Coordinates of C-alpha atoms and ligand atoms in Angstrom, one line a residue:
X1 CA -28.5 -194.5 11.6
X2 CA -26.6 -192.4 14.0
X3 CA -24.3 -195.4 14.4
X4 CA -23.3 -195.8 11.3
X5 CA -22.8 -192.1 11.0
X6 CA -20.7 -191.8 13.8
X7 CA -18.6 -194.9 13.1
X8 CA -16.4 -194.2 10.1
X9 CA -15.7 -190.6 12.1
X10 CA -14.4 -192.5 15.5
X11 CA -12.3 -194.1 13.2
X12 CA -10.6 -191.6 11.5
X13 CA -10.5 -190.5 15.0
X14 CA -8.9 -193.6 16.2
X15 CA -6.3 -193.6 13.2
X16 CA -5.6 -189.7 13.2
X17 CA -4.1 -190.1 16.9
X18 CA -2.3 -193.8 16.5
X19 CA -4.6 -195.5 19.0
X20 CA -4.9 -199.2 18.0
X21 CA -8.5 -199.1 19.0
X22 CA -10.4 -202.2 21.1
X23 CA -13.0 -201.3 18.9
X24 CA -13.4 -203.5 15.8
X25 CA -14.8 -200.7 13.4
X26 CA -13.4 -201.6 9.8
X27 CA -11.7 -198.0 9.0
X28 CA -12.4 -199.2 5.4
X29 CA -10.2 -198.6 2.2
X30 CA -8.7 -195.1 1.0
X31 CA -8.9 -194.7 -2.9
X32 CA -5.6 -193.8 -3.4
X33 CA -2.3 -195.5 -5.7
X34 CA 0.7 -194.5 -4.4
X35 CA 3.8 -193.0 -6.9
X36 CA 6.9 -194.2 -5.4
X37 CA 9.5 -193.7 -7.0
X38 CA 11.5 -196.6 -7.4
X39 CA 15.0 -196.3 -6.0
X40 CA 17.8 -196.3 -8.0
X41 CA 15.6 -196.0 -11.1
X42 CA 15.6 -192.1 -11.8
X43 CA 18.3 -191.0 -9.6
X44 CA 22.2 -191.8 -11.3
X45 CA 23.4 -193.5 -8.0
X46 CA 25.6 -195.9 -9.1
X47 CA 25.3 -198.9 -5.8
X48 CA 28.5 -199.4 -3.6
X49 CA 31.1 -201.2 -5.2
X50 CA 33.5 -202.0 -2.7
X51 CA 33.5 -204.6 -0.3
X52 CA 33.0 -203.0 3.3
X53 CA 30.3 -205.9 5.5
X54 CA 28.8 -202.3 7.2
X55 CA 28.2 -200.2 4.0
X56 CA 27.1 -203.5 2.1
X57 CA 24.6 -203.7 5.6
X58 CA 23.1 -200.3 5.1
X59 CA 22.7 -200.4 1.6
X60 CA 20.6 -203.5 1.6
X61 CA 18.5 -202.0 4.6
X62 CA 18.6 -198.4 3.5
X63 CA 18.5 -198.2 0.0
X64 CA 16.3 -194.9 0.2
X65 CA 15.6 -192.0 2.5
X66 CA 12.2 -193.8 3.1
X67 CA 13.7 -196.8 3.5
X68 CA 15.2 -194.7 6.3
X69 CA 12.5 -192.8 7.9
X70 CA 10.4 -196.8 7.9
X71 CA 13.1 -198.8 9.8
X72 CA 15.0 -196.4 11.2
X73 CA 14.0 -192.9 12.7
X74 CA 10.4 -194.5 12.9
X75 CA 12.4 -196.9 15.7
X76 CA 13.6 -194.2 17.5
X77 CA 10.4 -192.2 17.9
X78 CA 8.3 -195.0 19.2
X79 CA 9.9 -194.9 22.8
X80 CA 8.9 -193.3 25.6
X81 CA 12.3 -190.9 25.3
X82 CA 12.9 -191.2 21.3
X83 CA 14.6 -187.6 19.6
X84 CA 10.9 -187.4 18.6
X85 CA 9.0 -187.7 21.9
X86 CA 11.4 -186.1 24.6
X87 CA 11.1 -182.4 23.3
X88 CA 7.6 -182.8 23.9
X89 CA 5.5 -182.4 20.5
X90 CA 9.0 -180.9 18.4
X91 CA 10.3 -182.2 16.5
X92 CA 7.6 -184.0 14.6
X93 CA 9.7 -186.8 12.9
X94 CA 6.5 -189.0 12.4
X95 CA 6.0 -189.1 8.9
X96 CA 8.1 -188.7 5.8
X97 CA 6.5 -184.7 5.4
X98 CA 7.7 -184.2 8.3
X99 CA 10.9 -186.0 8.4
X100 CA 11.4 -183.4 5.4
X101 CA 10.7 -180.5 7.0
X102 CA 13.1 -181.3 9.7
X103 CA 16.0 -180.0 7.2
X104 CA 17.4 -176.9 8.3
X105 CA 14.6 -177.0 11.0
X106 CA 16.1 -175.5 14.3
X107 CA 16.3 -177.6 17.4
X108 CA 15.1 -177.9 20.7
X109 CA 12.9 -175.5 20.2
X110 CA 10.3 -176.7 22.9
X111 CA 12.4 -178.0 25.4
X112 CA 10.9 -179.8 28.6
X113 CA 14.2 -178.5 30.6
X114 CA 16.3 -175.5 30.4
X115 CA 19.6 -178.2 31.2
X116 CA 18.2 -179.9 28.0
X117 CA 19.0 -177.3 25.1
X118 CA 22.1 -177.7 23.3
X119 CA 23.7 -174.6 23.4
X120 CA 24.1 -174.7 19.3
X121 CA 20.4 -175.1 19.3
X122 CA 19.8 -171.4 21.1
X123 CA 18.6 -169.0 18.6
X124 CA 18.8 -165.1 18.6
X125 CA 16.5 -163.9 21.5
X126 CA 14.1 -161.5 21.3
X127 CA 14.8 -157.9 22.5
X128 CA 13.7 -156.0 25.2
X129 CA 13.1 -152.0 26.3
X130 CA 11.4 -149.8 27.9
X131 CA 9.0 -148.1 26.1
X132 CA 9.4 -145.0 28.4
X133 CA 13.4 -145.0 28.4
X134 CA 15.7 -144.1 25.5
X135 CA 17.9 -147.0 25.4
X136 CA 19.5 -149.7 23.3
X137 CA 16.7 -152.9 22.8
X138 CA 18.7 -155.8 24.9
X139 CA 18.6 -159.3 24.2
X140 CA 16.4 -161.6 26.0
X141 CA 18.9 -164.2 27.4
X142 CA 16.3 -166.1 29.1
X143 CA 13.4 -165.9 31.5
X144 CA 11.3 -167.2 34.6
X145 CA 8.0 -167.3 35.8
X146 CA 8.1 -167.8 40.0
X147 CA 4.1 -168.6 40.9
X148 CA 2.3 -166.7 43.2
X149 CA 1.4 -163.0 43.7
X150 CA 4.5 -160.7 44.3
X151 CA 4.5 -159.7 48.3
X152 CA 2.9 -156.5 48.6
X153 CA 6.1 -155.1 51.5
X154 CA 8.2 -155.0 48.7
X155 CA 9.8 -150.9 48.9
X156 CA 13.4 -149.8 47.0
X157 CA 14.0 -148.2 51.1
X158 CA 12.7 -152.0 52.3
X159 CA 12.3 -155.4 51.2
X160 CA 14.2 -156.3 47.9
X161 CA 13.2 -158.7 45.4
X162 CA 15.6 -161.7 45.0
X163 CA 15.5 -164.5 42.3
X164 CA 13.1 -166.7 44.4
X165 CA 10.6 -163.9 44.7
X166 CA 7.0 -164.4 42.6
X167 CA 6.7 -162.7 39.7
X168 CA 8.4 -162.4 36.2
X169 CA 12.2 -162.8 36.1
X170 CA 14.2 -161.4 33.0
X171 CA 17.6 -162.2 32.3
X172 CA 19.4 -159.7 29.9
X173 CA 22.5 -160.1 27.8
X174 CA 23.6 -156.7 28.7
X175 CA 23.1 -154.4 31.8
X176 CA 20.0 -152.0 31.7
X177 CA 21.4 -147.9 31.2
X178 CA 18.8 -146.8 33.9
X179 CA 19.7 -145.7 37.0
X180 CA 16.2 -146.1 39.3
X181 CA 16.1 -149.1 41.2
X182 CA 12.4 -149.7 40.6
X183 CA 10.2 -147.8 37.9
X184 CA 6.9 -148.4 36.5
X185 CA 7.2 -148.6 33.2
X186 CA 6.0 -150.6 30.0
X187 CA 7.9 -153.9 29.0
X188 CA 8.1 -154.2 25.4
X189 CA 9.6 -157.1 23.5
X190 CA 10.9 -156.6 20.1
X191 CA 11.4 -159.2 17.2
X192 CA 13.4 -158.7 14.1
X193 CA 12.0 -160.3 11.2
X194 CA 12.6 -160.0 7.0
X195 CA 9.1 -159.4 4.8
X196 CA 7.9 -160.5 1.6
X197 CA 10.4 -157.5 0.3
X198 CA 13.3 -158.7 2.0
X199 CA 13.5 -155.7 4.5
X200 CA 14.3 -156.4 8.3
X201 CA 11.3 -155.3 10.2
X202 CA 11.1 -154.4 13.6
X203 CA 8.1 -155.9 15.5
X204 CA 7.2 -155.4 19.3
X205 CA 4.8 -158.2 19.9
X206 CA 4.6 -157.9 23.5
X207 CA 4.4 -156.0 26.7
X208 CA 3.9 -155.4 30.2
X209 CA 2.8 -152.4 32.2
X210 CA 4.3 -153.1 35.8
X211 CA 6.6 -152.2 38.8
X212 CA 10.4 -153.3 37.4
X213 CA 13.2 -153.5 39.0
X214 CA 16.5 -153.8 38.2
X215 CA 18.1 -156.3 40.1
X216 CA 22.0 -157.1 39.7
X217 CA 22.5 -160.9 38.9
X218 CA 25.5 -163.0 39.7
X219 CA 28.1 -161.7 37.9
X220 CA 27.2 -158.4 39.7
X221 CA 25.8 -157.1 36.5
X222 CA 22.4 -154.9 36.3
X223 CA 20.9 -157.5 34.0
X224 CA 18.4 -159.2 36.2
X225 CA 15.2 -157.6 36.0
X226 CA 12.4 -158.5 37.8
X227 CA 8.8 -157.1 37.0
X228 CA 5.9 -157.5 40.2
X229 CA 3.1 -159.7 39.2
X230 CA -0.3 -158.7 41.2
X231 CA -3.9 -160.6 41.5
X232 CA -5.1 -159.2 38.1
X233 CA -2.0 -159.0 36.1
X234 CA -1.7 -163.1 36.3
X235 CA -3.4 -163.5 32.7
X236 CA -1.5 -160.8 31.4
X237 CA 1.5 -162.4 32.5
X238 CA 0.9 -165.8 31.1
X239 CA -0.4 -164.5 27.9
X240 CA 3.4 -162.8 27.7
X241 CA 5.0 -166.3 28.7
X242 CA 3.3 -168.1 26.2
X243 CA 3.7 -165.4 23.5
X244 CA 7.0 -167.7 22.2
X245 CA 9.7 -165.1 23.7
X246 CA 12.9 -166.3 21.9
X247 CA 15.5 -167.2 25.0
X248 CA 19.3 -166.4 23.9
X249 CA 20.5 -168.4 26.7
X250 CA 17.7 -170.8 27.2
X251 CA 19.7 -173.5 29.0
X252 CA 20.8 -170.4 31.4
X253 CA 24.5 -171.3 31.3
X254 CA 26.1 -167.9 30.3
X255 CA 26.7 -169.3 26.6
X256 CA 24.3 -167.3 24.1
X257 CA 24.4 -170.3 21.4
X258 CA 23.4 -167.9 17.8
X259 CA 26.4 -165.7 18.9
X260 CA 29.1 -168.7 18.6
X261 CA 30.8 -168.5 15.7
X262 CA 27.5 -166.5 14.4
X263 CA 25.4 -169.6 13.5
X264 CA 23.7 -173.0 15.0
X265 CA 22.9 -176.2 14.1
X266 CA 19.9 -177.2 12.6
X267 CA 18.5 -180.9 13.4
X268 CA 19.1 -181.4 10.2
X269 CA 22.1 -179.8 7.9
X270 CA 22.1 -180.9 4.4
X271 CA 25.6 -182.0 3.2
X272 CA 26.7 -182.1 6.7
X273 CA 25.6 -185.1 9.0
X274 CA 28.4 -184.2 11.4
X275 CA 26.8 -181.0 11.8
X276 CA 22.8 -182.1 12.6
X277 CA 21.8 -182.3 15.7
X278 CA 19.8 -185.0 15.4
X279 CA 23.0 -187.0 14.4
X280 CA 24.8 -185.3 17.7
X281 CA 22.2 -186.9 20.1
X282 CA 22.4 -190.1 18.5
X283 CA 26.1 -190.3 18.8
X284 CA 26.0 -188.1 22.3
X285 CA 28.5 -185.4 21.0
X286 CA 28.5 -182.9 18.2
X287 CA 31.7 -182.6 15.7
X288 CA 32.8 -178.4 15.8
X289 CA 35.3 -176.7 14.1
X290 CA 37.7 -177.0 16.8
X291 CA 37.1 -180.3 18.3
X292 CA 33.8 -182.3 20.1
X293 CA 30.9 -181.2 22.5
X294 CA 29.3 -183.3 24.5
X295 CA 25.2 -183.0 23.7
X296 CA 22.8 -182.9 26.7
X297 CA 20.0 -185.4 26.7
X298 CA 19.5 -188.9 26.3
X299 CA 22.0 -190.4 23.8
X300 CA 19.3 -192.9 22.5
X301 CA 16.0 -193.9 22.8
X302 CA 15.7 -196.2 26.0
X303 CA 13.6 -199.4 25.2
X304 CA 14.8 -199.3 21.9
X305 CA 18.2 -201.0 20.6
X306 CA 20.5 -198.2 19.8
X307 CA 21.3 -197.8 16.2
X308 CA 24.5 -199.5 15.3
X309 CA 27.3 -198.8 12.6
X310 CA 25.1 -199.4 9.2
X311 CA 22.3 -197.3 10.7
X312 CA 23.9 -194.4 11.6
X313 CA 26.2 -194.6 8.2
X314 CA 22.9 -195.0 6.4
X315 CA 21.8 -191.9 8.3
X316 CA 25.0 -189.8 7.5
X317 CA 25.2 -191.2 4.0
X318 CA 21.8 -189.8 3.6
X319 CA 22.3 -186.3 5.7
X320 CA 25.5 -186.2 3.3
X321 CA 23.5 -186.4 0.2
X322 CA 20.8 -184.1 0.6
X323 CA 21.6 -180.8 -1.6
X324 CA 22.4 -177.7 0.7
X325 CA 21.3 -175.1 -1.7
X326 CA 18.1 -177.0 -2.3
X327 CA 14.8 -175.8 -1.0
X328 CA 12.3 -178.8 -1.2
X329 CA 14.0 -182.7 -0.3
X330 CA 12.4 -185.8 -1.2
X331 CA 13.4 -189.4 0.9
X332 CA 12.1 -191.3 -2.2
X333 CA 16.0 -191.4 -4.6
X334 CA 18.9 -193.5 -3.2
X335 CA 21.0 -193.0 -0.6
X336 CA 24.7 -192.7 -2.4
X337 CA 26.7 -195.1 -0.3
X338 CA 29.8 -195.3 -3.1
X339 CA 30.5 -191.5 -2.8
X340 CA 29.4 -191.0 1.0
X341 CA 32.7 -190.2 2.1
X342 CA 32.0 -192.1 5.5
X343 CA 32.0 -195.8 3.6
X344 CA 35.6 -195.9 3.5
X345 CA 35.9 -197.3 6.6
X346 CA 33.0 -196.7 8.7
X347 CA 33.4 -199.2 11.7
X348 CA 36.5 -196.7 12.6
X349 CA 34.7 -193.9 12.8
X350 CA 33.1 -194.2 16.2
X351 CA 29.6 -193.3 14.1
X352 CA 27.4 -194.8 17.0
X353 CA 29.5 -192.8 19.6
X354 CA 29.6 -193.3 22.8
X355 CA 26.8 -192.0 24.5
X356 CA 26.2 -192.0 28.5
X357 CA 29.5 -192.9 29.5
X358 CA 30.3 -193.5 33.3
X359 CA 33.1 -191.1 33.6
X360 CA 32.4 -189.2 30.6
X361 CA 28.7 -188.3 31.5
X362 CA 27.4 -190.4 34.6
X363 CA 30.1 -189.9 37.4
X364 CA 30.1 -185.8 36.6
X365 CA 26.1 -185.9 37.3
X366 CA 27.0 -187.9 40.9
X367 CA 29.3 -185.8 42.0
X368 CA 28.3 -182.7 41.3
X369 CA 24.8 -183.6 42.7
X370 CA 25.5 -186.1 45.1
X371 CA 29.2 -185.3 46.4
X372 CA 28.4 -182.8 49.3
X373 CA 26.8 -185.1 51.1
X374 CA 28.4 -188.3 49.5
X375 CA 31.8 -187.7 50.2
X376 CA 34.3 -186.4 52.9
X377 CA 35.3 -188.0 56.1
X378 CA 31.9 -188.8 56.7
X379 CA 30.0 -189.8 53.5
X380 CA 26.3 -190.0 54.7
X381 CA 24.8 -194.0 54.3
X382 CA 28.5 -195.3 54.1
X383 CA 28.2 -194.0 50.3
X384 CA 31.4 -192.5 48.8
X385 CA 31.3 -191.1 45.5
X386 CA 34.4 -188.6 45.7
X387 CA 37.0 -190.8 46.7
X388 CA 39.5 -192.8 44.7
X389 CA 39.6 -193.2 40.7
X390 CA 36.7 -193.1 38.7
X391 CA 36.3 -196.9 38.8
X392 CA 37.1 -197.4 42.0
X393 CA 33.2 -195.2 42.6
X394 CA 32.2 -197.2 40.4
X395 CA 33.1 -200.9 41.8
X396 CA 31.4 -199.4 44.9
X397 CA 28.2 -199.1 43.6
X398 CA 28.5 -202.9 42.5
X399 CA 27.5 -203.6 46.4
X400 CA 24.7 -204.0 48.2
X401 CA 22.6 -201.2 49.8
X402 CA 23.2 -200.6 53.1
X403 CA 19.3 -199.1 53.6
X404 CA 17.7 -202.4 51.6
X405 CA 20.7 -205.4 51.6
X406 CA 18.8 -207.5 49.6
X407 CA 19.4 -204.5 46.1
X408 CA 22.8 -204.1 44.9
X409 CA 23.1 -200.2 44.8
X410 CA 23.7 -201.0 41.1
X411 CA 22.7 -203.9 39.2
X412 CA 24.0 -203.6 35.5
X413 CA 21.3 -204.4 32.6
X414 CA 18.6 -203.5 35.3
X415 CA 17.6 -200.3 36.4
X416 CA 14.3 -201.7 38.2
X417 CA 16.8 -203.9 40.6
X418 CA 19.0 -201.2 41.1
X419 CA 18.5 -199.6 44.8
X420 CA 20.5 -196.2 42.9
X421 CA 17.6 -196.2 40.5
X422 CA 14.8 -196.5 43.1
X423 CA 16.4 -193.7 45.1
X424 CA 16.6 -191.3 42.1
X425 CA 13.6 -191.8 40.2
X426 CA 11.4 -192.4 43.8
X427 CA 10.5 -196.3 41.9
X428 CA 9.8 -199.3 43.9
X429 CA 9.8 -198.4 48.1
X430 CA 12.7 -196.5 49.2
X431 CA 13.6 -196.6 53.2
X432 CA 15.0 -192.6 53.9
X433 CA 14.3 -190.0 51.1
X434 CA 14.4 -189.9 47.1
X435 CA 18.0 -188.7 46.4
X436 CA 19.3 -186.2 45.8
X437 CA 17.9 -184.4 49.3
X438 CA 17.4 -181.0 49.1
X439 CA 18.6 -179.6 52.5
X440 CA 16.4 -176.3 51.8
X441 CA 13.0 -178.4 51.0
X442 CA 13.8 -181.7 51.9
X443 CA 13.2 -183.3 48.8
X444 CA 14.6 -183.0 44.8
X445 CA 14.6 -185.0 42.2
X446 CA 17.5 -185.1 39.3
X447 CA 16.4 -182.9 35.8
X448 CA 14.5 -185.8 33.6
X449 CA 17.7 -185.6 30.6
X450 CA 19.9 -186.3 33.6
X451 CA 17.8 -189.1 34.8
X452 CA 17.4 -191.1 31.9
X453 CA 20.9 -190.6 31.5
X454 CA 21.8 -192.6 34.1
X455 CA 19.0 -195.1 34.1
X456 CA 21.0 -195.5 30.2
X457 CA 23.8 -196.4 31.6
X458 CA 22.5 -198.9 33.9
X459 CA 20.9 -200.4 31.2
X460 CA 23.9 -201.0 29.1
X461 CA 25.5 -202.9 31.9
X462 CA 26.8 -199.8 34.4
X463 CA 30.8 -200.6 32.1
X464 CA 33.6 -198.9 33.3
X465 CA 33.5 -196.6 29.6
Ligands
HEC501 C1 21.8 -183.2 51.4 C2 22.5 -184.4 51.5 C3 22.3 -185.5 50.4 C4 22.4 -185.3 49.1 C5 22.6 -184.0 48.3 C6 22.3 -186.6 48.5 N1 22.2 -187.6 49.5 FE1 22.0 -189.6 49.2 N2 21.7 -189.8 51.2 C7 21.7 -188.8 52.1 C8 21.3 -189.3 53.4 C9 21.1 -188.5 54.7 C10 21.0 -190.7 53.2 C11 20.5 -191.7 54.3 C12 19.0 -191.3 54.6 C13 18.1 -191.4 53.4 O1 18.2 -192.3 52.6 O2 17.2 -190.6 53.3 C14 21.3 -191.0 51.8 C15 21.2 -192.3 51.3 C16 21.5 -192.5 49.9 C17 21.5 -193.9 49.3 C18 21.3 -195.2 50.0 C19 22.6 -195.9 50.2 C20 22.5 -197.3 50.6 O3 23.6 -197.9 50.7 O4 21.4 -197.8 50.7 C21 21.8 -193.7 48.0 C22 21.9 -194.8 47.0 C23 22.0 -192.3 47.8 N3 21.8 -191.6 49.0 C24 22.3 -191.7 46.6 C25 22.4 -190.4 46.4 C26 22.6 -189.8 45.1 C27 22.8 -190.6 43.8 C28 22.6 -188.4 45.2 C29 22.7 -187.4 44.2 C30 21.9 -187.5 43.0 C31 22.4 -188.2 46.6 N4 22.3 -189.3 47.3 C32 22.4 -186.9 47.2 C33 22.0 -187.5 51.9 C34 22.2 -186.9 50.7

């Protein structure tokens, strides 16, 4: 009896999380017909009627937004590193709903790494005051957590905070008008938002009772502050961390994305695919006003064949169709491939871009990374990756390791037999270190977008382009 019970629930269970289950429960039937719509029938897309092979392609694969979601965005978010999965659980592109409700949905909004976010993906930050002081609320440009208890020695006549010190870290866009060094005082974090009436609203939703400083930050600016974090206040801290404080400058690169030319991209922009970010990682760069931007993160999903020329017109074609003043889109009418105005001649239009190139993405990661100790008079393991033209560093690491001879540094079409792979991800057994070494630590590893960058490019036979 309790079986039985317990049975049909394990397998809703099973289904609700996409396990393909060992155990053989029948899940049973659902009662349910399903209303498609049937393409072509109610909408008034007249089908393509020129001749291009490509549009003729994704019209026969893609005839509808569903048709799209199936085949082709479902193919990209089964990888491990699909636009669906590397943001961790956002965006949700899993079903058709939610597919949807990607539309004018903002982007990397849950991040695994700051060197991740696009900067057209940063939103407005929060804002931040003192409750105490009578200043301006400042915009939270981003902000840090170091672990640990802050030392106690810490004195504005002694021993000075500095970025590596434990406790909260807060960036600011503009310098803080108080002229203590240290103050306790009450954090507050402000949000703007816009009611049911359509009046903007002020809300703080957070703060923090502490000893701040004010810190100067690189640029020599007061904008660094730094707030002490004690035994009991480690809850309260987290509690603040996890609140959702929106970063300005969550990659940390200066650039406050919301504030370029006022707006950002959306993963998905009706009426302009150029203009989605989910199109931009696809491709590897982002179409702007004045020219292209190069898009952090992986370009596709690894283990998965990169969408060619129909799929990515299908995917314009269809980004192009949706209706920007609309509030509600459905996948189920048909994608208009005659007017899409990418059919005329789509194989010229570099639609699957080019992605991790070697000088365009992979050599920049090396020698920024790698150069100081790979390069010079003396490059360290015989390894020079400054020296001579971009493939010239490349041809080199066509050879054979000097640490393990029997692994060619690189090995296009396989990461797992490249010796550069096993240094960088730690894979396989490495003589010496994982790469890059940190002098200060001793160890490092490359950010994850970086990684799988280059692992990318390994995979797609290390080219010269
Ligand atoms: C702080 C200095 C330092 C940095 C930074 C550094 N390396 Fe190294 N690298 C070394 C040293 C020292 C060795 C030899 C000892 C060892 O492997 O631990 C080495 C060895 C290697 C080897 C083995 C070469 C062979 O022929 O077998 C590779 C490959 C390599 N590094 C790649 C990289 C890459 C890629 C980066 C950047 C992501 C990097 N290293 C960053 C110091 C460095």
């Amino acid at each position: 009896m309790k079986r039985s019970l317990l049975a049909p629930a394990l397998a809703a269970l099973s289904l609700a999380c996409g396990l393909s289950g060992s155990d053989p429960i029948d899940p049973g039937t659902i009662p349910f017909e399903p209303k498609r719509p049937t393409p072509g029938a109610s909408s008034q897309v007249a089908p393509y009627s020129g001749s291009n092979v490509d549009v003729l392609t994704a019209q026969r694969t893609y005839p509808t937004g569903l048709d799209l979601h199936r085949k082709l965005v479902m193919r990209t978010c089964s990888g491990t590193n699909g636009v669906c999965h590397n943001q961790k659980e956002y965006p949700d592109l899993h079903t058709p709903g939610t597919f949807t409700a990607a539309v004018g949905a903002p982007c990397n909004v849950q991040s695994g790494t700051a060197s991740g976010v696009y900067d057209r993906c940063e939103r407005l930050g929060d804002r931040f005051r003192f409750a105490e002081q009578a200043f301006r609320e400042i915009e939270v440009g981003w902000f840090e957590l170091v672990l640990g208890d802050t030392p106690e020695e810490l004195d504005p006549r002694g021993a000075r905070p500095d970025a590596s010190t434990p406790g909260l870290h807060l960036y600011l866009h503009d310098p803080v008008p108080v002229t203590q060094e240290r103050l306790n005082a009450t954090g507050t974090f402000i949000r703007n938002f816009i009611d049911d009436q359509g009046n903007v609203q002020t809300l703080p939703f957070a703060s923090y009772d502490t000893n701040w400083w004010i810190l100067t930050d690189e640029q020599g600016q007061r904008r660094h502050l730094f707030a002490e974090v004690n035994q009991y206040q480690h809850d309260t801290v987290e509690g603040l961390v996890a609140s959702g404080i929106v970063q300005g400058d969550q990659n940390r690169n200066g650039v406050y994305g919301a504030r370029i030319l006022g707006n950002t991209v959306p993963l998905i922009n009706p009426g302009k695919p150029e203009q989605s970010y989910l199109v931009a990682r696809l491709r590897g760069y982002m179409k702007t006003e004045t020219g292209t931007e190069t898009v952090p993160g992986t370009r596709m999903p690894l283990a998965n064949q990169p969408p060619n020329v129909p799929d990515m017109l299908a995917l314009m074609c269809f980004i192009e169709g949706l209706d920007p003043s609309a509030t509600q889109w459905t996948l189920g009418s048909a994608i208009d491939y005659n007017k899409c105005t990418y059919s005329v001649n789509p194989s010229a239009l570099n639609l699957a871009g080019s992605g991790a190139t070697w000088s365009g993405r992979v050599l920049p990661i090396l020698q920024s990374n790698c150069g100081g100790c790979h390069g010079g008079s003396n490059p360290q393991a015989g390894l020079d990756l400054l020296s001579g033209s971009a493939n010239e560093i490349r041809l080199r690491l066509l050879r054979p390791s000097s640490q393990q001879p029997s692994f060619q540094i690189v090995q296009g079409g396989q990461p797992e037999k490249s010796y550069l792979w096993h240094k960088l991800s730690g894979y396989g057994s490495i003589s010496g270190s994982r790469m890059p070494i940190n002098p200060l630590n001793g160890n490092s590893a490359l950010p994850e977008d970086q990684l799988n960058d280059i692992r990318a490019w390994i995979e797609y036979g290390a080219s010269e382009n």
